[in-house]
């Protein structure tokens, strides 16, 4: 990896009374978009009462993005821009991880991650450094642009994520963490930064800003990319995903067993009812049972003998007194 510092004019640590933060932004084949992003961040950060280590991660761009970034003019005195050039394309999430690893060696106590395509509103940075913040501050996405199919797919992904994990995924990479959270994130690694942060059991604040259109107007996130992105977020919740599918399997097994068992009983009764032997024996058994029941319930007639208990010979049934008329 190639590291270059484009501004040496200041001490990035600054006075102790001024907070020092690191900002990490990955880019890949952005060209003019990345240059415009740096200029906008320069204007925003220059007006904030803080010093910044601005780590711009070039994720193995194959166009002239890296050359354009190296040719940038010096920026605001409270910003030190560091260009981290990865030797090959590692993917957006791995580029974020490399940027965080690089920034961990700075004196920053808080670390901001945002995308370099212009969709993340830099005005949220004013709120991020305002006052005392919890260990994690997430910038939730308000209204966003995009095609109908993309919005539909994104909504389906959010529903799926909430169903499986029990948590809402309403934010992306745009966030700020303190050094304690940074150590936890780097020690375990991640394949989806936002999902990794959502899983940490630490005080968190959520602020909401609308998602802006890309600087060049063309989003690189299609349905296939969104599907892979969603899959990676669920990998962070692998235990919850396994538990979800085990529950679903047990429920479906119980439903199938109950339905199949009821069907087998019905088929057995149906076969016995319509078998040749059953058609002859069942009516005879029913008639015999009815006759026996009637015989046991009726009273003996006068002079009829019945067997008394404990006797081997029939005894006459006692008759009532004869009344002469």
PDB file of C-alpha atoms in Angstrom:
ATOM      1  CA  UNK A   1       0.000   0.000   0.000  1.00  0.00           C
ATOM      2  CA  UNK A   2       1.182   3.481  -0.889  1.00  0.00           C
ATOM      3  CA  UNK A   3       0.795   6.254   1.641  1.00  0.00           C
ATOM      4  CA  UNK A   4       1.290   9.880   0.707  1.00  0.00           C
ATOM      5  CA  UNK A   5       0.651  13.011   2.749  1.00  0.00           C
ATOM      6  CA  UNK A   6      -0.545  15.941   0.717  1.00  0.00           C
ATOM      7  CA  UNK A   7      -0.416  18.579   3.423  1.00  0.00           C
ATOM      8  CA  UNK A   8       2.426  19.004   5.916  1.00  0.00           C
ATOM      9  CA  UNK A   9       1.679  22.603   6.813  1.00  0.00           C
ATOM     10  CA  UNK A  10       0.188  21.890  10.208  1.00  0.00           C
ATOM     11  CA  UNK A  11       0.428  19.711  13.264  1.00  0.00           C
ATOM     12  CA  UNK A  12      -2.720  17.527  12.976  1.00  0.00           C
ATOM     13  CA  UNK A  13      -2.782  16.884  16.692  1.00  0.00           C
ATOM     14  CA  UNK A  14      -3.530  20.530  17.457  1.00  0.00           C
ATOM     15  CA  UNK A  15      -4.097  22.012  20.903  1.00  0.00           C
ATOM     16  CA  UNK A  16      -5.580  19.712  23.480  1.00  0.00           C
ATOM     17  CA  UNK A  17      -8.710  21.863  23.691  1.00  0.00           C
ATOM     18  CA  UNK A  18      -9.504  21.268  20.002  1.00  0.00           C
ATOM     19  CA  UNK A  19     -10.797  17.787  19.151  1.00  0.00           C
ATOM     20  CA  UNK A  20      -8.916  15.778  16.587  1.00  0.00           C
ATOM     21  CA  UNK A  21     -10.853  13.438  14.330  1.00  0.00           C
ATOM     22  CA  UNK A  22     -10.056  11.112  11.447  1.00  0.00           C
ATOM     23  CA  UNK A  23     -12.281  10.895   8.384  1.00  0.00           C
ATOM     24  CA  UNK A  24     -12.090   7.813   6.177  1.00  0.00           C
ATOM     25  CA  UNK A  25     -13.557   7.775   2.670  1.00  0.00           C
ATOM     26  CA  UNK A  26     -12.970   4.945   0.161  1.00  0.00           C
ATOM     27  CA  UNK A  27     -13.261   5.510  -3.586  1.00  0.00           C
ATOM     28  CA  UNK A  28     -12.908   3.396  -6.713  1.00  0.00           C
ATOM     29  CA  UNK A  29     -12.760   4.725 -10.261  1.00  0.00           C
ATOM     30  CA  UNK A  30     -14.433   7.969  -9.170  1.00  0.00           C
ATOM     31  CA  UNK A  31     -12.268  10.388 -11.180  1.00  0.00           C
ATOM     32  CA  UNK A  32     -13.780  13.879 -11.081  1.00  0.00           C
ATOM     33  CA  UNK A  33     -16.280  12.729  -8.447  1.00  0.00           C
ATOM     34  CA  UNK A  34     -13.473  12.074  -5.944  1.00  0.00           C
ATOM     35  CA  UNK A  35     -11.865  15.466  -6.670  1.00  0.00           C
ATOM     36  CA  UNK A  36     -15.189  17.245  -6.198  1.00  0.00           C
ATOM     37  CA  UNK A  37     -15.737  15.312  -2.961  1.00  0.00           C
ATOM     38  CA  UNK A  38     -12.347  16.444  -1.586  1.00  0.00           C
ATOM     39  CA  UNK A  39     -13.072  20.065  -2.468  1.00  0.00           C
ATOM     40  CA  UNK A  40     -16.472  19.943  -0.750  1.00  0.00           C
ATOM     41  CA  UNK A  41     -14.994  18.311   2.346  1.00  0.00           C
ATOM     42  CA  UNK A  42     -12.254  20.902   2.408  1.00  0.00           C
ATOM     43  CA  UNK A  43     -14.825  23.708   2.530  1.00  0.00           C
ATOM     44  CA  UNK A  44     -16.851  21.935   5.221  1.00  0.00           C
ATOM     45  CA  UNK A  45     -14.018  20.847   7.514  1.00  0.00           C
ATOM     46  CA  UNK A  46     -12.236  24.178   7.278  1.00  0.00           C
ATOM     47  CA  UNK A  47     -15.148  25.833   9.060  1.00  0.00           C
ATOM     48  CA  UNK A  48     -15.273  23.366  11.959  1.00  0.00           C
ATOM     49  CA  UNK A  49     -13.509  23.848  15.280  1.00  0.00           C
ATOM     50  CA  UNK A  50     -11.493  20.655  15.003  1.00  0.00           C
ATOM     51  CA  UNK A  51      -8.409  19.241  13.357  1.00  0.00           C
ATOM     52  CA  UNK A  52      -8.726  16.392  10.900  1.00  0.00           C
ATOM     53  CA  UNK A  53      -6.754  13.533   9.461  1.00  0.00           C
ATOM     54  CA  UNK A  54      -8.506  12.967   6.145  1.00  0.00           C
ATOM     55  CA  UNK A  55      -7.738   9.435   4.910  1.00  0.00           C
ATOM     56  CA  UNK A  56      -8.805   8.997   1.305  1.00  0.00           C
ATOM     57  CA  UNK A  57      -8.569   5.322   0.309  1.00  0.00           C
ATOM     58  CA  UNK A  58      -8.101   4.565  -3.379  1.00  0.00           C
ATOM     59  CA  UNK A  59      -9.381   1.002  -3.755  1.00  0.00           C
ATOM     60  CA  UNK A  60      -7.152  -0.020  -6.644  1.00  0.00           C
ATOM     61  CA  UNK A  61      -8.718   2.311  -9.211  1.00  0.00           C
ATOM     62  CA  UNK A  62      -7.986   1.400 -12.835  1.00  0.00           C
ATOM     63  CA  UNK A  63      -8.658   4.885 -14.221  1.00  0.00           C
ATOM     64  CA  UNK A  64      -6.889   8.171 -13.479  1.00  0.00           C
ATOM     65  CA  UNK A  65      -8.469   8.644 -10.012  1.00  0.00           C
ATOM     66  CA  UNK A  66      -5.186   8.155  -8.171  1.00  0.00           C
ATOM     67  CA  UNK A  67      -3.315  10.629 -10.380  1.00  0.00           C
ATOM     68  CA  UNK A  68      -6.058  13.235  -9.957  1.00  0.00           C
ATOM     69  CA  UNK A  69      -5.955  12.894  -6.184  1.00  0.00           C
ATOM     70  CA  UNK A  70      -2.165  13.227  -6.077  1.00  0.00           C
ATOM     71  CA  UNK A  71      -2.340  16.455  -8.048  1.00  0.00           C
ATOM     72  CA  UNK A  72      -4.659  18.164  -5.555  1.00  0.00           C
ATOM     73  CA  UNK A  73      -3.602  21.584  -4.325  1.00  0.00           C
ATOM     74  CA  UNK A  74      -2.931  22.100  -0.589  1.00  0.00           C
ATOM     75  CA  UNK A  75      -6.106  22.271   1.439  1.00  0.00           C
ATOM     76  CA  UNK A  76      -7.251  23.946   4.664  1.00  0.00           C
ATOM     77  CA  UNK A  77      -4.640  24.276   7.465  1.00  0.00           C
ATOM     78  CA  UNK A  78      -6.706  22.262   9.952  1.00  0.00           C
ATOM     79  CA  UNK A  79      -6.771  19.249   7.611  1.00  0.00           C
ATOM     80  CA  UNK A  80      -4.072  16.733   6.832  1.00  0.00           C
ATOM     81  CA  UNK A  81      -5.020  14.774   3.738  1.00  0.00           C
ATOM     82  CA  UNK A  82      -3.475  11.318   3.512  1.00  0.00           C
ATOM     83  CA  UNK A  83      -3.877   9.251   0.371  1.00  0.00           C
ATOM     84  CA  UNK A  84      -3.884   5.497   0.924  1.00  0.00           C
ATOM     85  CA  UNK A  85      -3.503   3.631  -2.366  1.00  0.00           C
ATOM     86  CA  UNK A  86      -4.397  -0.058  -2.168  1.00  0.00           C
ATOM     87  CA  UNK A  87      -2.433  -2.340  -4.543  1.00  0.00           C
ATOM     88  CA  UNK A  88      -5.607  -3.905  -5.959  1.00  0.00           C
ATOM     89  CA  UNK A  89      -9.371  -3.627  -5.636  1.00  0.00           C
ATOM     90  CA  UNK A  90     -10.449  -5.133  -2.308  1.00  0.00           C
ATOM     91  CA  UNK A  91     -14.063  -4.051  -2.326  1.00  0.00           C
ATOM     92  CA  UNK A  92     -15.811  -1.202  -0.582  1.00  0.00           C
ATOM     93  CA  UNK A  93     -15.998  -2.775   2.886  1.00  0.00           C
ATOM     94  CA  UNK A  94     -12.394  -3.974   2.894  1.00  0.00           C
ATOM     95  CA  UNK A  95     -11.293  -0.512   1.799  1.00  0.00           C
ATOM     96  CA  UNK A  96     -13.103   0.929   4.827  1.00  0.00           C
ATOM     97  CA  UNK A  97     -11.288  -1.574   7.043  1.00  0.00           C
ATOM     98  CA  UNK A  98      -7.903  -0.625   5.583  1.00  0.00           C
ATOM     99  CA  UNK A  99      -8.700   3.055   6.086  1.00  0.00           C
ATOM    100  CA  UNK A 100      -9.624   2.474   9.728  1.00  0.00           C
ATOM    101  CA  UNK A 101      -6.430   0.498  10.286  1.00  0.00           C
ATOM    102  CA  UNK A 102      -4.433   3.351   8.782  1.00  0.00           C
ATOM    103  CA  UNK A 103      -6.244   6.003  10.829  1.00  0.00           C
ATOM    104  CA  UNK A 104      -5.807   4.047  14.066  1.00  0.00           C
ATOM    105  CA  UNK A 105      -2.157   5.132  14.151  1.00  0.00           C
ATOM    106  CA  UNK A 106      -3.167   8.807  14.296  1.00  0.00           C
ATOM    107  CA  UNK A 107      -3.929  10.784  17.438  1.00  0.00           C
ATOM    108  CA  UNK A 108      -7.618  10.970  16.590  1.00  0.00           C
ATOM    109  CA  UNK A 109     -10.090  10.011  19.277  1.00  0.00           C
ATOM    110  CA  UNK A 110     -13.078   9.772  16.955  1.00  0.00           C
ATOM    111  CA  UNK A 111     -13.348   8.274  13.477  1.00  0.00           C
ATOM    112  CA  UNK A 112     -15.849   9.226  10.794  1.00  0.00           C
ATOM    113  CA  UNK A 113     -16.593   7.004   7.800  1.00  0.00           C
ATOM    114  CA  UNK A 114     -18.447   8.315   4.762  1.00  0.00           C
ATOM    115  CA  UNK A 115     -18.735   7.538   1.052  1.00  0.00           C
ATOM    116  CA  UNK A 116     -16.859   9.599  -1.510  1.00  0.00           C
ATOM    117  CA  UNK A 117     -19.592   9.729  -4.167  1.00  0.00           C
ATOM    118  CA  UNK A 118     -21.396  12.781  -2.763  1.00  0.00           C
ATOM    119  CA  UNK A 119     -24.456  10.953  -1.425  1.00  0.00           C
ATOM    120  CA  UNK A 120     -23.506  11.484   2.235  1.00  0.00           C
ATOM    121  CA  UNK A 121     -24.380  15.018   3.310  1.00  0.00           C
ATOM    122  CA  UNK A 122     -21.276  16.698   4.843  1.00  0.00           C
ATOM    123  CA  UNK A 123     -23.507  19.042   6.856  1.00  0.00           C
ATOM    124  CA  UNK A 124     -24.016  16.154   9.286  1.00  0.00           C
ATOM    125  CA  UNK A 125     -20.391  16.661  10.374  1.00  0.00           C
ATOM    126  CA  UNK A 126     -21.441  19.845  12.190  1.00  0.00           C
ATOM    127  CA  UNK A 127     -23.784  17.785  14.361  1.00  0.00           C
ATOM    128  CA  UNK A 128     -21.316  14.934  14.792  1.00  0.00           C
ATOM    129  CA  UNK A 129     -18.716  17.118  16.526  1.00  0.00           C
ATOM    130  CA  UNK A 130     -21.235  19.225  18.429  1.00  0.00           C
ATOM    131  CA  UNK A 131     -21.072  18.519  22.176  1.00  0.00           C
ATOM    132  CA  UNK A 132     -20.535  15.208  23.901  1.00  0.00           C
ATOM    133  CA  UNK A 133     -21.436  12.200  21.776  1.00  0.00           C
ATOM    134  CA  UNK A 134     -21.891   8.517  22.690  1.00  0.00           C
ATOM    135  CA  UNK A 135     -19.372   5.932  21.451  1.00  0.00           C
ATOM    136  CA  UNK A 136     -21.350   5.399  18.219  1.00  0.00           C
ATOM    137  CA  UNK A 137     -23.248   7.994  16.196  1.00  0.00           C
ATOM    138  CA  UNK A 138     -25.073   6.696  13.113  1.00  0.00           C
ATOM    139  CA  UNK A 139     -26.326   8.905  10.301  1.00  0.00           C
ATOM    140  CA  UNK A 140     -29.646   7.373   9.244  1.00  0.00           C
ATOM    141  CA  UNK A 141     -30.815   7.760   5.686  1.00  0.00           C
ATOM    142  CA  UNK A 142     -33.872   9.922   5.135  1.00  0.00           C
ATOM    143  CA  UNK A 143     -35.265  10.409   1.650  1.00  0.00           C
ATOM    144  CA  UNK A 144     -33.062   9.073  -1.131  1.00  0.00           C
ATOM    145  CA  UNK A 145     -33.045   9.142  -4.916  1.00  0.00           C
ATOM    146  CA  UNK A 146     -33.054   6.069  -7.149  1.00  0.00           C
ATOM    147  CA  UNK A 147     -35.151   4.032  -9.527  1.00  0.00           C
ATOM    148  CA  UNK A 148     -38.405   2.383  -8.478  1.00  0.00           C
ATOM    149  CA  UNK A 149     -36.890  -1.113  -8.722  1.00  0.00           C
ATOM    150  CA  UNK A 150     -33.915  -0.079  -6.610  1.00  0.00           C
ATOM    151  CA  UNK A 151     -36.130   1.452  -3.926  1.00  0.00           C
ATOM    152  CA  UNK A 152     -38.356  -1.645  -3.977  1.00  0.00           C
ATOM    153  CA  UNK A 153     -35.356  -3.944  -3.626  1.00  0.00           C
ATOM    154  CA  UNK A 154     -33.918  -1.813  -0.836  1.00  0.00           C
ATOM    155  CA  UNK A 155     -37.215  -1.871   1.054  1.00  0.00           C
ATOM    156  CA  UNK A 156     -37.399  -5.657   0.704  1.00  0.00           C
ATOM    157  CA  UNK A 157     -33.842  -5.911   2.047  1.00  0.00           C
ATOM    158  CA  UNK A 158     -34.704  -3.807   5.085  1.00  0.00           C
ATOM    159  CA  UNK A 159     -37.766  -5.964   5.808  1.00  0.00           C
ATOM    160  CA  UNK A 160     -35.717  -9.148   5.448  1.00  0.00           C
ATOM    161  CA  UNK A 161     -32.972  -7.813   7.713  1.00  0.00           C
ATOM    162  CA  UNK A 162     -35.487  -6.806  10.399  1.00  0.00           C
ATOM    163  CA  UNK A 163     -37.259 -10.182  10.182  1.00  0.00           C
ATOM    164  CA  UNK A 164     -34.076 -12.210  10.579  1.00  0.00           C
ATOM    165  CA  UNK A 165     -32.134 -10.055  13.053  1.00  0.00           C
ATOM    166  CA  UNK A 166     -34.888  -8.165  14.873  1.00  0.00           C
ATOM    167  CA  UNK A 167     -33.109  -4.861  14.148  1.00  0.00           C
ATOM    168  CA  UNK A 168     -33.724  -2.058  11.663  1.00  0.00           C
ATOM    169  CA  UNK A 169     -31.083  -1.248   9.067  1.00  0.00           C
ATOM    170  CA  UNK A 170     -31.817   2.417   8.332  1.00  0.00           C
ATOM    171  CA  UNK A 171     -28.242   3.651   7.976  1.00  0.00           C
ATOM    172  CA  UNK A 172     -25.164   2.982   5.886  1.00  0.00           C
ATOM    173  CA  UNK A 173     -21.445   3.547   6.369  1.00  0.00           C
ATOM    174  CA  UNK A 174     -21.835   7.202   7.366  1.00  0.00           C
ATOM    175  CA  UNK A 175     -21.076   7.152  11.091  1.00  0.00           C
ATOM    176  CA  UNK A 176     -18.702   8.203  13.847  1.00  0.00           C
ATOM    177  CA  UNK A 177     -17.113   5.948  16.464  1.00  0.00           C
ATOM    178  CA  UNK A 178     -14.702   6.525  19.311  1.00  0.00           C
ATOM    179  CA  UNK A 179     -11.379   4.759  19.792  1.00  0.00           C
ATOM    180  CA  UNK A 180     -12.834   2.109  22.108  1.00  0.00           C
ATOM    181  CA  UNK A 181     -15.303   1.036  19.441  1.00  0.00           C
ATOM    182  CA  UNK A 182     -12.540   1.227  16.833  1.00  0.00           C
ATOM    183  CA  UNK A 183     -10.460  -1.296  18.772  1.00  0.00           C
ATOM    184  CA  UNK A 184     -13.476  -3.626  19.050  1.00  0.00           C
ATOM    185  CA  UNK A 185     -14.198  -3.355  15.315  1.00  0.00           C
ATOM    186  CA  UNK A 186     -10.586  -3.912  14.259  1.00  0.00           C
ATOM    187  CA  UNK A 187     -10.108  -6.839  16.645  1.00  0.00           C
ATOM    188  CA  UNK A 188     -12.986  -8.820  15.135  1.00  0.00           C
ATOM    189  CA  UNK A 189     -13.003  -7.484  11.599  1.00  0.00           C
ATOM    190  CA  UNK A 190     -16.116  -7.146   9.468  1.00  0.00           C
ATOM    191  CA  UNK A 191     -17.588  -7.775   6.034  1.00  0.00           C
ATOM    192  CA  UNK A 192     -20.338  -5.164   6.470  1.00  0.00           C
ATOM    193  CA  UNK A 193     -19.395  -2.101   8.503  1.00  0.00           C
ATOM    194  CA  UNK A 194     -22.913  -0.808   9.243  1.00  0.00           C
ATOM    195  CA  UNK A 195     -24.193  -4.216  10.357  1.00  0.00           C
ATOM    196  CA  UNK A 196     -21.098  -4.684  12.497  1.00  0.00           C
ATOM    197  CA  UNK A 197     -21.803  -1.423  14.320  1.00  0.00           C
ATOM    198  CA  UNK A 198     -25.485  -2.286  14.759  1.00  0.00           C
ATOM    199  CA  UNK A 199     -24.524  -5.485  16.578  1.00  0.00           C
ATOM    200  CA  UNK A 200     -22.328  -3.823  19.188  1.00  0.00           C
ATOM    201  CA  UNK A 201     -23.948  -3.433  22.605  1.00  0.00           C
ATOM    202  CA  UNK A 202     -22.841   0.125  23.302  1.00  0.00           C
ATOM    203  CA  UNK A 203     -24.625   3.485  23.656  1.00  0.00           C
ATOM    204  CA  UNK A 204     -25.610   4.738  20.217  1.00  0.00           C
ATOM    205  CA  UNK A 205     -27.170   7.893  18.845  1.00  0.00           C
ATOM    206  CA  UNK A 206     -28.938   8.139  15.482  1.00  0.00           C
ATOM    207  CA  UNK A 207     -29.294  11.344  13.498  1.00  0.00           C
ATOM    208  CA  UNK A 208     -31.101  11.555  10.160  1.00  0.00           C
ATOM    209  CA  UNK A 209     -30.043  13.287   6.950  1.00  0.00           C
ATOM    210  CA  UNK A 210     -31.461  12.875   3.467  1.00  0.00           C
ATOM    211  CA  UNK A 211     -29.417  10.907   0.989  1.00  0.00           C
ATOM    212  CA  UNK A 212     -28.202  13.191  -1.797  1.00  0.00           C
ATOM    213  CA  UNK A 213     -27.839  12.198  -5.478  1.00  0.00           C
ATOM    214  CA  UNK A 214     -24.370  11.202  -6.636  1.00  0.00           C
ATOM    215  CA  UNK A 215     -22.230  13.982  -8.056  1.00  0.00           C
ATOM    216  CA  UNK A 216     -22.292  12.359 -11.503  1.00  0.00           C
ATOM    217  CA  UNK A 217     -25.916  11.254 -11.178  1.00  0.00           C
ATOM    218  CA  UNK A 218     -25.235   7.571 -11.913  1.00  0.00           C
ATOM    219  CA  UNK A 219     -25.414   5.179  -8.972  1.00  0.00           C
ATOM    220  CA  UNK A 220     -23.082   2.185  -9.051  1.00  0.00           C
ATOM    221  CA  UNK A 221     -25.432   0.160  -6.860  1.00  0.00           C
ATOM    222  CA  UNK A 222     -27.656  -2.073  -9.011  1.00  0.00           C
ATOM    223  CA  UNK A 223     -29.911  -4.924  -7.885  1.00  0.00           C
ATOM    224  CA  UNK A 224     -27.061  -7.431  -8.025  1.00  0.00           C
ATOM    225  CA  UNK A 225     -24.804  -5.198  -5.926  1.00  0.00           C
ATOM    226  CA  UNK A 226     -27.651  -4.596  -3.501  1.00  0.00           C
ATOM    227  CA  UNK A 227     -28.204  -8.349  -3.159  1.00  0.00           C
ATOM    228  CA  UNK A 228     -24.531  -8.966  -2.380  1.00  0.00           C
ATOM    229  CA  UNK A 229     -24.536  -6.056   0.045  1.00  0.00           C
ATOM    230  CA  UNK A 230     -27.589  -7.486   1.818  1.00  0.00           C
ATOM    231  CA  UNK A 231     -25.991 -10.933   1.993  1.00  0.00           C
ATOM    232  CA  UNK A 232     -22.863  -9.488   3.617  1.00  0.00           C
ATOM    233  CA  UNK A 233     -24.932  -7.681   6.228  1.00  0.00           C
ATOM    234  CA  UNK A 234     -26.576 -10.972   7.196  1.00  0.00           C
ATOM    235  CA  UNK A 235     -23.165 -12.626   7.524  1.00  0.00           C
ATOM    236  CA  UNK A 236     -22.491 -10.280  10.449  1.00  0.00           C
ATOM    237  CA  UNK A 237     -25.574 -11.856  12.094  1.00  0.00           C
ATOM    238  CA  UNK A 238     -24.680 -15.448  11.212  1.00  0.00           C
ATOM    239  CA  UNK A 239     -25.858 -16.826  14.564  1.00  0.00           C
ATOM    240  CA  UNK A 240     -29.213 -15.054  14.266  1.00  0.00           C
ATOM    241  CA  UNK A 241     -29.594 -16.263  10.684  1.00  0.00           C
ATOM    242  CA  UNK A 242     -28.919 -19.858  11.773  1.00  0.00           C
ATOM    243  CA  UNK A 243     -31.430 -19.572  14.628  1.00  0.00           C
ATOM    244  CA  UNK A 244     -34.026 -18.095  12.260  1.00  0.00           C
ATOM    245  CA  UNK A 245     -33.755 -20.945   9.771  1.00  0.00           C
ATOM    246  CA  UNK A 246     -33.743 -23.578  12.534  1.00  0.00           C
ATOM    247  CA  UNK A 247     -36.986 -22.142  13.914  1.00  0.00           C
ATOM    248  CA  UNK A 248     -38.495 -22.025  10.443  1.00  0.00           C
ATOM    249  CA  UNK A 249     -37.423 -25.645   9.825  1.00  0.00           C
ATOM    250  CA  UNK A 250     -38.952 -26.861  13.100  1.00  0.00           C
ATOM    251  CA  UNK A 251     -42.225 -25.034  12.446  1.00  0.00           C
ATOM    252  CA  UNK A 252     -42.500 -26.401   8.916  1.00  0.00           C
ATOM    253  CA  UNK A 253     -41.644 -29.894  10.188  1.00  0.00           C
ATOM    254  CA  UNK A 254     -44.412 -29.758  12.809  1.00  0.00           C
ATOM    255  CA  UNK A 255     -46.928 -28.458  10.276  1.00  0.00           C
ATOM    256  CA  UNK A 256     -45.976 -31.150   7.757  1.00  0.00           C
ATOM    257  CA  UNK A 257     -46.055 -33.914  10.392  1.00  0.00           C
ATOM    258  CA  UNK A 258     -49.475 -32.876  11.659  1.00  0.00           C
ATOM    259  CA  UNK A 259     -50.878 -32.583   8.154  1.00  0.00           C
ATOM    260  CA  UNK A 260     -49.301 -35.848   6.980  1.00  0.00           C
ATOM    261  CA  UNK A 261     -50.437 -37.748  10.096  1.00  0.00           C
ATOM    262  CA  UNK A 262     -54.027 -36.568   9.697  1.00  0.00           C
ATOM    263  CA  UNK A 263     -53.967 -37.571   6.047  1.00  0.00           C
ATOM    264  CA  UNK A 264     -52.662 -41.065   6.877  1.00  0.00           C
ATOM    265  CA  UNK A 265     -55.386 -41.658   9.479  1.00  0.00           C
ATOM    266  CA  UNK A 266     -58.019 -40.518   7.012  1.00  0.00           C
ATOM    267  CA  UNK A 267     -56.641 -42.847   4.343  1.00  0.00           C
ATOM    268  CA  UNK A 268     -56.573 -45.832   6.765  1.00  0.00           C
ATOM    269  CA  UNK A 269     -60.194 -45.335   7.791  1.00  0.00           C
ATOM    270  CA  UNK A 270     -61.176 -44.876   4.191  1.00  0.00           C
ATOM    271  CA  UNK A 271     -59.487 -48.133   3.131  1.00  0.00           C
ATOM    272  CA  UNK A 272     -61.069 -50.120   5.969  1.00  0.00           C
ATOM    273  CA  UNK A 273     -64.469 -48.648   5.253  1.00  0.00           C
ATOM    274  CA  UNK A 274     -64.354 -49.555   1.578  1.00  0.00           C
ATOM    275  CA  UNK A 275     -62.597 -52.938   1.834  1.00  0.00           C
ATOM    276  CA  UNK A 276     -64.636 -56.076   1.059  1.00  0.00           C
ATOM    277  CA  UNK A 277     -64.215 -57.564   4.538  1.00  0.00           C
ATOM    278  CA  UNK A 278     -65.194 -54.307   6.181  1.00  0.00           C
ATOM    279  CA  UNK A 279     -68.388 -54.028   4.151  1.00  0.00           C
ATOM    280  CA  UNK A 280     -69.608 -57.385   5.538  1.00  0.00           C
ATOM    281  CA  UNK A 281     -68.274 -57.386   9.102  1.00  0.00           C
ATOM    282  CA  UNK A 282     -69.032 -53.848  10.186  1.00  0.00           C
ATOM    283  CA  UNK A 283     -72.858 -54.111   9.717  1.00  0.00           C
ATOM    284  CA  UNK A 284     -72.926 -57.478  11.529  1.00  0.00           C
ATOM    285  CA  UNK A 285     -70.961 -56.120  14.473  1.00  0.00           C
ATOM    286  CA  UNK A 286     -73.227 -53.094  14.686  1.00  0.00           C
ATOM    287  CA  UNK A 287     -76.387 -55.246  14.631  1.00  0.00           C
ATOM    288  CA  UNK A 288     -74.986 -57.640  17.244  1.00  0.00           C
ATOM    289  CA  UNK A 289     -74.029 -54.764  19.520  1.00  0.00           C
ATOM    290  CA  UNK A 290     -77.498 -53.248  19.226  1.00  0.00           C
ATOM    291  CA  UNK A 291     -79.252 -56.534  20.063  1.00  0.00           C
ATOM    292  CA  UNK A 292     -77.045 -57.193  23.073  1.00  0.00           C
ATOM    293  CA  UNK A 293     -77.654 -53.674  24.364  1.00  0.00           C
ATOM    294  CA  UNK A 294     -81.455 -54.013  24.035  1.00  0.00           C
ATOM    295  CA  UNK A 295     -81.402 -57.414  25.777  1.00  0.00           C
ATOM    296  CA  UNK A 296     -79.436 -56.127  28.745  1.00  0.00           C
ATOM    297  CA  UNK A 297     -81.653 -53.075  29.208  1.00  0.00           C
ATOM    298  CA  UNK A 298     -85.077 -54.780  29.097  1.00  0.00           C
ATOM    299  CA  UNK A 299     -86.878 -56.184  32.226  1.00  0.00           C
ATOM    300  CA  UNK A 300     -87.384 -59.993  32.479  1.00  0.00           C
ATOM    301  CA  UNK A 301     -90.922 -61.190  31.691  1.00  0.00           C
ATOM    302  CA  UNK A 302     -93.055 -63.090  34.240  1.00  0.00           C
ATOM    303  CA  UNK A 303     -91.869 -66.684  34.595  1.00  0.00           C
ATOM    304  CA  UNK A 304     -88.639 -66.002  32.725  1.00  0.00           C
ATOM    305  CA  UNK A 305     -85.593 -67.522  34.271  1.00  0.00           C
ATOM    306  CA  UNK A 306     -82.297 -65.757  34.706  1.00  0.00           C
ATOM    307  CA  UNK A 307     -79.084 -66.899  36.254  1.00  0.00           C
ATOM    308  CA  UNK A 308     -78.688 -65.589  39.799  1.00  0.00           C
ATOM    309  CA  UNK A 309     -75.167 -64.751  40.949  1.00  0.00           C
ATOM    310  CA  UNK A 310     -73.312 -67.746  42.387  1.00  0.00           C
ATOM    311  CA  UNK A 311     -75.818 -70.300  41.134  1.00  0.00           C
ATOM    312  CA  UNK A 312     -75.355 -72.822  38.319  1.00  0.00           C
ATOM    313  CA  UNK A 313     -79.084 -73.421  37.768  1.00  0.00           C
ATOM    314  CA  UNK A 314     -81.682 -70.974  36.705  1.00  0.00           C
ATOM    315  CA  UNK A 315     -83.845 -69.547  39.437  1.00  0.00           C
ATOM    316  CA  UNK A 316     -87.369 -68.337  39.072  1.00  0.00           C
ATOM    317  CA  UNK A 317     -87.812 -64.633  39.096  1.00  0.00           C
ATOM    318  CA  UNK A 318     -89.921 -63.712  42.109  1.00  0.00           C
ATOM    319  CA  UNK A 319     -93.369 -62.528  41.183  1.00  0.00           C
ATOM    320  CA  UNK A 320     -95.215 -59.838  42.926  1.00  0.00           C
ATOM    321  CA  UNK A 321     -98.364 -60.544  45.049  1.00  0.00           C
ATOM    322  CA  UNK A 322    -101.427 -61.697  43.169  1.00  0.00           C
ATOM    323  CA  UNK A 323    -104.337 -59.463  43.720  1.00  0.00           C
ATOM    324  CA  UNK A 324    -107.723 -61.021  43.158  1.00  0.00           C
ATOM    325  CA  UNK A 325    -110.281 -58.816  41.554  1.00  0.00           C
TER     326      UNK A 325
END
